[in-house]
Amino acid sequence: MASFGCAVGDEAMLQGLLGASANASAVSQFLCQKLETVSTQLLATTRAVDDSYLLYSTYLVFAMQLGFAMLCAGSVRAKNTMNIMLTNVLDAACGGISYYLIGFAFAFGQGPHPNGFIGHFNWGLNDIPSDTYDYSFFLFQWAFAIAAAGITSGSIAERTQFVAYLVYSSFLTGIVYPIVSHWLWSSDGWLSASKTEGPGGLLFSSGAIDFAGSGVVHMVGGIAGLWGALIEGPRIGRFDKHGNVMIFRGHSATLVVLGTFLLWFGWYGFNPGSFVHILVPYSGSRGNWTGVGRTAVTTTLAGCMAAITTLFGRRLLDGHWNVLDVCNGLLGGFAAITAGCSVVAPWAAIICGFVSAWVLIGLNRLAARLRFDDPLEATQLHGGCGAWGLLFVGLFADKNYVQEVYGGGDRPYGLFMGGGGKLLGAQIVEILVIAGFVSVTMGLLFFALHKLRLLRISPEDEIAGMDVTRHGGVAYIHQDGSEHMMNMTNINGGGGGLKRGVH
Amino acid sequence: MAGYGCEGGDLGTLQGLLGGSANGDAVGQFLCGKLDAISSQMLSTTRAVDETYLLFSAYLVFAMQLGFAMLCAGSVRAKNTMNIMLTNVLDAACGGISYYLIGFAFAFGTSPDNLNGNGFIGHHFWALHGIPDANYDYSFFLFQWAFAIAAAGITSGSIAERTQFVSYLIYSSFLTGIVYPIVSHWLWASDGWLSASKSVGPGGLLFGTGAIDFAGSGVVHMVGGIAGLWGALIEGPRIGRFDKSGSSGIVFRGHSATLVVLGTFLLWFGWFGFNPGSFVHILVPYNGGIRGNWTGVGRTAVTTTLSGCAAAITTLFGRRLLDGHWSVLDVCNGLLGGFAAITSGCSVVDPWAAVICGFVSAWVLIGFNRLAARLRFDDPLEAAQLHGGCGAWGVIFTGLFASKNYVLEVYGGAADRPYGLFMGGGGKLLAAQIIEVLVIAGWVSATMIPLFILLSRFKLLRISPEDEIAGMDVTRHGGTAYLYQDGSQDMKLTTFNTKSSKMTPDGNGAAATGMNR
Amino acid sequence: MAGYGCEGGDLGTLQGLLGGSANGDAVGQFLCGKLDAISSQMLSTTRAVDETYLLFSAYLVFAMQLGFAMLCAGSVRAKNTMNIMLTNVLDAACGGISYYLIGFAFAFGTSPDNLNGNGFIGHHFWALHGIPDANYDYSFFLFQWAFAIAAAGITSGSIAERTQFVSYLIYSSFLTGIVYPIVSHWLWASDGWLSASKSVGPGGLLFGTGAIDFAGSGVVHMVGGIAGLWGALIEGPRIGRFDKSGSSGIVFRGHSATLVVLGTFLLWFGWFGFNPGSFVHILVPYNGGIRGNWTGVGRTAVTTTLSGCAAAITTLFGRRLLDGHWSVLDVCNGLLGGFAAITSGCSVVDPWAAVICGFVSAWVLIGFNRLAARLRFDDPLEAAQLHGGCGAWGVIFTGLFASKNYVLEVYGGAADRPYGLFMGGGGKLLAAQIIEVLVIAGWVSATMIPLFILLSRFKLLRISPEDEIAGMDVTRHGGTAYLYQDGSQDMKLTTFNTKSSKMTPDGNGAAATGMNR
């Protein structure tokens, strides 16, 4: 950025060229001073543009937390609505404090002794803003961190003790997720595709490409949910002894659609926002802004294709045009494209979405067969489609886009694009280490909670619903009879409100 | 975007001036190198600022799809909620694929190599091939896609609660993929025959002005509204909406006013991307540097707000006088009518004119609603009246109130180009606006009527009376949208339920739990 | 914004230095021409970046209105949902017109010609006449409008479920049009007597510092909260809220926790426009260029988040200890209290101080709620306690924890200007903050008490007990907000309905269909 002003020696050189008279000295001072101010202002402009871009992306990513809350609320039964919404609010709130205190340090801490496994600087935002990171970067990463915990809360919904929720959520947001994000996204992460610090070069001279976190965010959340749901077991009544499957439908499709659209809206911060800087020219009239736009397009197309595939797929399989399935299919497409969104062409995004719809359908079938109960399909969706997304990058990453986004010369790219198998190898390594790391940490945690009888609520509470037993009442009072009529409400019960209207 | 660096002979000239010695050459090279670097960074900055602006505007416009979904969901009866929401999700999803494959090409496919252009239809950039080029980056596609899906969303409101899902898929693809892109080509492409900023192709501006439809009162709202008009007319009203006695009918209220308000506010929020975002570029100084597109953008946001506010207040008092209620649903619709009207002229009128626009549009909507009731026309969301009627008023309004300076700033061109009739700019702009209303009405009718009639002939358009009474959610979409009482809040019923669930081992507990609703 | 081009004698000086020959003149002209072009483009870029930033912030602040609507809707009983949502829509709509006509003039109308200023009230820019000028563009108006409507929204929560609609219209216009703009003039206009960045008019900064209320803990939240306090006091509690035995009362729970959470998250989302957006300009380097307003903006977003988070967690455990429940509704209110508190100091405190701010504000809210219950004060949304109480705490907090460097960066001024007491900056800032709390409380009381009493005398304030028990939606707003069972899913009921609709020939089937809820 300094090339606009006079670099060291420039002024002396200019003076020499102009003839070394007093006038020449004044002329060169005049010119260099002007150029300096221009340079400073250009630097400031770049900062302002980039930070504006990053902050607004952050706000969009934050809106996903609202999306999760509504999606989760709509997908559970009415009696557990308050419970699941509280967990979503606390994901954001507890995550804010824990990521501020330790999470950011584990993930992006920069100091004198880089460590490919874990960061250990910048505790409590100490020394932030630095030359590399401003406050806005912290906020952006926080919004990502809370998304991972939100995913897991869906898997274990409707049957988990609130205390267990607080414990696993802090652990996941504060420690497990930050470490994984360190591997992939920090400048000294051992798996990172843009590693610039620390011993050793890029893994397989490529590193794993996980641009916005199909693995880092979605697989982490999904696999944590897998173990939680497995250890807890299915909700009461979900599978009967004869092998029949009862579908527990959520209490409000409207909230599911609301949540899905909000997630879609937020994903425009999640994927394109992961460029962090927008004012980075490539050559000619292209720059990161082109990449950002392309990322938004690939994201959109993958989700759209997954939705349409799911629509017709489920129509063929089940005979219904089902909006809930379409919403989940859409989200699966987004989770899958998240890894490669910046390095694939729009047509490849369509393939990504098409396959991810079938991945989700397949895993859902498998889950039903294995009597695995995940109220939001979070494991199948974020874990399964997330893993597919990582493989997809290894197959379809485009040479030019990889170079533009990650720099470097003739580095490997997608197998099907002629870039050899090295990138795919790195992607497979990413899947395996994430699955392994999350299983070891979260599996043990859930098992310990289970042994301590802190994990699952009592059958009575589960049947009555946690809102009444733990959270002070039901979420909805549509018939309030002006409250002192409570008795009447009970009498009315579910029988419909014939009496109510008369009142 | 030039003039900061050393172009053409600049370097040579400078070197000559400096004396032509070796030193002079080096000084010239040094200075030009610096200036070129600055120039290139300026170009990048402009791109980055403009693209950031456009992308976030596109995201806001996309949020309108969520607004539509909630507005539609709240405005239909509970038994059709899943159906209408599915259509809204698919508007976005199918629209994404079809606009990517063909829609964008029809709308903006002016080949940069073949600058003769085609005023009627574009035919380039299929599946984004050739994008990004010098004019269009990916973000422009995204922005236009968000517009395209809005049009289909409008129509889905008109034919809600009685249309077969297959027929919905067909008309929606047709509208988003072909009908709408062609209209948007006429008005917004650089070679569109009606465009107010036409710069390519044979013939100049229509009437020396072209029609001004800045963000699409005609292109988006009238297209969606008129398509809905024909769909609703050909299908006929919902069962029970009008009885035989010829009274003005039973009002079928939507199932949730909360969702209507939620949707309305989200649409308002999104409209800040729709109207101000239509500038596409924000870093365009007018002259002198203090004012530029950023001023226009801000003014557009203000006119949009004021028109909607005026329409809302007018509706509030108007409906109070007419019906005796302070109705939030009517106020929401009035508000949206004001937005639909100002969308055409938002960038070229003064704030005070926007207040007039909103005031009139409220009465346009009230009038059309009365007319619809008299003609026994049933549109569950008033979409034909609102988007069609207020949209048409908005196009006319621009012909009356467009301000000279603003038209020149936004559309450029000759200093004597026509502007609003009431502002002293003569009738030419108004004439072009009337042409726009007529051709859009004609084109949409000519394409959509045959389609709906065809669907009707093939018995694909309307659902059976049984399905309509039972509600499409149960018959087609796998169950009802809501299960507030899931069988465990009330113990007696739980017992009952549990039994019946066992009796229906198909695994779909919905039907059973549905029974105690 | 200068220094890149050739100002004043720069060209002459340069030409003189170059030798004064024809060549020297030409070289000087060439260089100055380039530099001027660069300078002009720099100016445009700055404008475009700043306006883009401000506009999107304004849109986010506008989204808070949606948040308020959902929060209010969820917090009242189902029978008053339409009523409260209508008031929220009209806050925005009426506020748009009244702030356009007079509010903005009262708040920011410092005539550029008469730079003596008036510390108490502005009196220029009526109906945006004279906008855009060198200081204010349209986007600034839009941003301030979004703030103004927030204040009225707060008050509507306090007096929900028992206020006549007409009286709502009156107080809302009065508050948005006059009371709030005057307070915002004191604190935020360049000639406001309490402003921390006063630059115009007689007298310097109050106590050499002025009161720091960056985004309006006092200007917005206290104003809204105190107005609500008096409204709720003068109206008295809702029927049945407190029984005669003097117990702490029956809690009237809102009808939908989902809407409360939706509203809370939307408010959080919007607060990212409210607090960081209050910088207005983002492209302002501090020195050296690496840090600038963008750093301040980021820090503000972080402090805002951390304060809310700390308040939410404190509330969670605090209420668990006190009540035995993990209550999402309390957590939501705690969160909002933390935001209301940090709003004053968000830009001038460290992140760790924000955590303290949130922690204390949670206890402030819990304390005020206890007090309210003891005093039998009924505020359906806890708005007086939350916005009034936590807002006042926030203003004081700034006087304690404002950091020296941040105050200088954000507000400029002399290097020895006062800052937070606990940070070693002396008590002057704290004194100014206390003055702010007192004058806001006094001014709002002095204006709003007479208004509410007058309305009460004219029997315009409170609805009749019959209406209150039946719910305003049915009596005033044309029907209930929800119709989950619309009478056709169950055939017997349909028959019943149809009959009853005929029996009510007013054409409004709503009442009839409502009967089977």
XYZ file of C-alpha atoms in Angstrom, chain A residues 1-7 10 13-14 16-19 31-32 35 38 42 45-46 49 52-53 56-57 60 77-79 240 244-247 249-255 257-259 261-262 264-265 268-269 272 278-281 284-286 289-294 296-297 300-301 303-305 307-308 311-312 315 319-324 326-327 330 346-347 350 401 462-465 474 476 478 490 492-496, chain B residues 18 22-24 26-27 30-31 33-35 37-38 40-45 47-49 51-52 55-56 59-60 62-63 65-66 69-70 73 81-83 85-86 88-90 92-97 100-101 127-128 131-134 137-139 141-142 145 165-166 169 255 259 262 266 269 474-486 488-491 493-494 501-502 504-511 515-517:
206
model
C 0.000 0.000 0.000
C 2.974 2.292 0.279
C 3.692 2.597 -3.407
C 1.514 5.686 -3.801
C 3.688 7.880 -1.636
C 7.451 8.436 -1.735
C 9.261 5.415 -0.423
C 12.508 8.480 -3.393
C 16.432 10.543 -5.875
C 13.902 12.994 -7.170
C 19.016 14.511 -7.633
C 17.124 14.133 -10.873
C 15.777 17.661 -10.680
C 19.251 19.103 -10.349
C 5.435 16.448 -4.677
C 6.327 13.878 -2.072
C 1.806 11.903 -2.662
C -2.776 10.738 -1.069
C -5.957 5.661 0.138
C -10.142 4.379 2.424
C -9.138 0.762 2.026
C -14.228 0.000 2.908
C -17.566 -1.658 6.531
C -17.811 -4.719 4.382
C -22.079 -5.708 7.640
C -21.196 -9.278 6.798
C -25.757 -10.822 8.502
C -43.064 -29.556 19.765
C -44.803 -26.598 21.344
C -44.063 -27.801 24.843
C -41.794 -48.027 19.246
C -42.382 -48.386 13.765
C -41.244 -44.822 13.368
C -43.320 -41.971 14.667
C -42.570 -38.642 13.097
C -43.623 -32.904 13.640
C -42.561 -29.488 14.823
C -45.271 -27.201 16.038
C -45.029 -24.461 13.434
C -44.091 -24.696 9.788
C -44.243 -20.913 9.571
C -41.381 -20.582 12.005
C -39.806 -21.170 6.855
C -39.033 -17.927 8.656
C -35.895 -19.461 10.100
C -35.147 -17.628 4.951
C -33.277 -15.818 7.714
C -30.391 -17.881 3.727
C -30.201 -14.127 4.291
C -24.758 -13.978 2.376
C -22.631 -12.741 5.224
C -19.087 -13.915 0.747
C -13.188 -6.630 -0.469
C -10.807 -3.958 -1.707
C -8.154 -6.309 -3.105
C -7.553 -5.964 -6.850
C -7.748 -5.314 -14.705
C -11.155 -4.507 -13.338
C -11.404 -7.664 -11.242
C -15.309 -7.861 -5.316
C -15.636 -10.238 -8.254
C -14.856 -13.168 -6.003
C -17.349 -11.932 -3.455
C -20.063 -11.657 -6.072
C -19.250 -15.079 -7.488
C -22.832 -15.106 -3.452
C -23.942 -16.590 -6.768
C -27.458 -19.144 -4.099
C -27.355 -21.666 -6.907
C -29.095 -23.943 -2.282
C -31.654 -23.470 -5.055
C -30.673 -26.680 -6.791
C -34.197 -27.313 -2.793
C -35.588 -28.266 -6.180
C -38.845 -31.115 -3.786
C -39.082 -33.637 -6.579
C -42.470 -36.036 -4.025
C -46.009 -38.375 -2.371
C -46.062 -34.955 -0.718
C -44.865 -31.564 -1.796
C -43.295 -30.876 1.541
C -42.101 -27.408 2.488
C -40.249 -28.631 5.570
C -37.514 -28.385 0.929
C -36.253 -26.052 3.628
C -31.991 -25.882 0.856
C -21.465 -21.419 -10.827
C -22.238 -24.561 -12.838
C -25.416 -26.642 -9.159
C -10.123 -19.083 -8.585
C -40.053 -35.045 28.843
C -43.702 -35.962 28.531
C -44.914 -32.821 30.263
C -42.533 -30.652 28.282
C -45.815 -22.657 28.074
C -48.123 -19.703 23.845
C -53.500 -17.899 22.457
C -58.131 -25.847 31.247
C -61.706 -26.052 27.355
C -58.520 -27.895 26.826
C -58.031 -28.978 23.312
C -61.704 -29.369 22.613
C -61.827 -26.242 20.567
C 11.072 18.607 -18.362
C 17.942 11.541 -19.042
C 17.002 13.154 -15.767
C 13.860 14.610 -17.254
C 13.414 9.636 -15.145
C 11.449 12.342 -13.355
C 8.755 8.477 -11.550
C 5.778 10.805 -11.468
C 4.477 5.633 -12.115
C 3.106 7.105 -8.926
C 0.100 8.593 -10.657
C -0.535 3.424 -9.166
C -2.885 5.939 -7.609
C -5.347 1.978 -10.417
C -6.078 2.033 -6.694
C -8.812 4.612 -7.286
C -10.392 2.315 -9.828
C -10.263 -0.602 -7.422
C -11.730 1.498 -4.659
C -15.320 -0.995 -7.811
C -15.135 -2.232 -4.241
C -17.415 0.508 -2.940
C -19.984 -3.732 -5.431
C -20.298 -3.616 -1.665
C -24.402 -6.679 -2.920
C -25.860 -5.498 0.345
C -29.348 -9.007 0.166
C -32.002 -6.556 1.313
C -33.722 -10.891 -1.096
C -35.087 -10.296 2.388
C -38.842 -12.767 -0.322
C -38.994 -13.593 3.351
C -43.574 -15.466 2.550
C -44.683 -14.171 5.927
C -48.704 -17.012 5.150
C -50.177 -22.049 5.074
C -47.702 -24.726 4.077
C -48.849 -24.480 0.482
C -44.978 -20.849 1.940
C -43.733 -23.609 -0.304
C -42.579 -18.633 -1.850
C -39.534 -20.770 -1.143
C -39.708 -22.158 -4.663
C -36.603 -18.065 -4.915
C -35.191 -21.513 -5.635
C -36.659 -22.188 -9.091
C -36.156 -18.551 -9.954
C -32.498 -18.899 -9.071
C -31.958 -21.689 -11.554
C -29.325 -18.152 -14.143
C -29.925 -20.302 -17.204
C -25.900 -19.375 -17.830
C -23.663 -16.415 -16.981
C -19.821 -12.774 -16.930
C -18.004 -10.881 -15.441
C -17.345 -8.488 -18.284
C -16.630 -4.772 -18.350
C -20.153 -8.347 -12.474
C -21.701 -11.295 -10.614
C -23.286 -8.988 -8.110
C -26.838 -10.801 -11.648
C -27.626 -11.432 -8.008
C -32.352 -12.232 -9.648
C -49.167 -26.959 -7.079
C -48.086 -28.204 -10.505
C -44.583 -24.496 -10.824
C -54.992 -16.691 10.078
C -47.326 -12.653 10.360
C -43.907 -9.158 10.264
C -39.636 -7.036 6.278
C -36.814 -3.196 5.193
C -53.503 -31.774 4.629
C -54.232 -33.040 1.154
C -51.026 -32.178 -0.620
C -48.325 -31.066 1.772
C -48.219 -33.712 4.439
C -50.113 -32.112 7.299
C -51.129 -28.905 8.935
C -48.704 -26.113 9.609
C -49.342 -25.819 13.313
C -49.511 -28.250 16.180
C -49.833 -26.104 19.229
C -51.247 -28.842 21.355
C -49.099 -31.811 20.780
C -49.122 -33.985 26.170
C -50.335 -30.717 27.535
C -53.715 -32.211 28.138
C -53.495 -35.600 29.695
C -56.304 -36.169 25.156
C -52.828 -37.601 25.277
C -51.331 -43.001 16.834
C -50.986 -46.684 17.276
C -52.255 -45.272 12.305
C -48.969 -47.051 11.978
C -48.034 -45.170 8.838
C -45.741 -43.207 11.046
C -47.415 -39.915 10.421
C -48.526 -38.811 13.819
C -49.752 -35.585 12.374
C -53.166 -36.796 11.446
C -57.440 -34.398 15.753
C -57.332 -32.553 18.987
C -56.749 -29.208 17.462
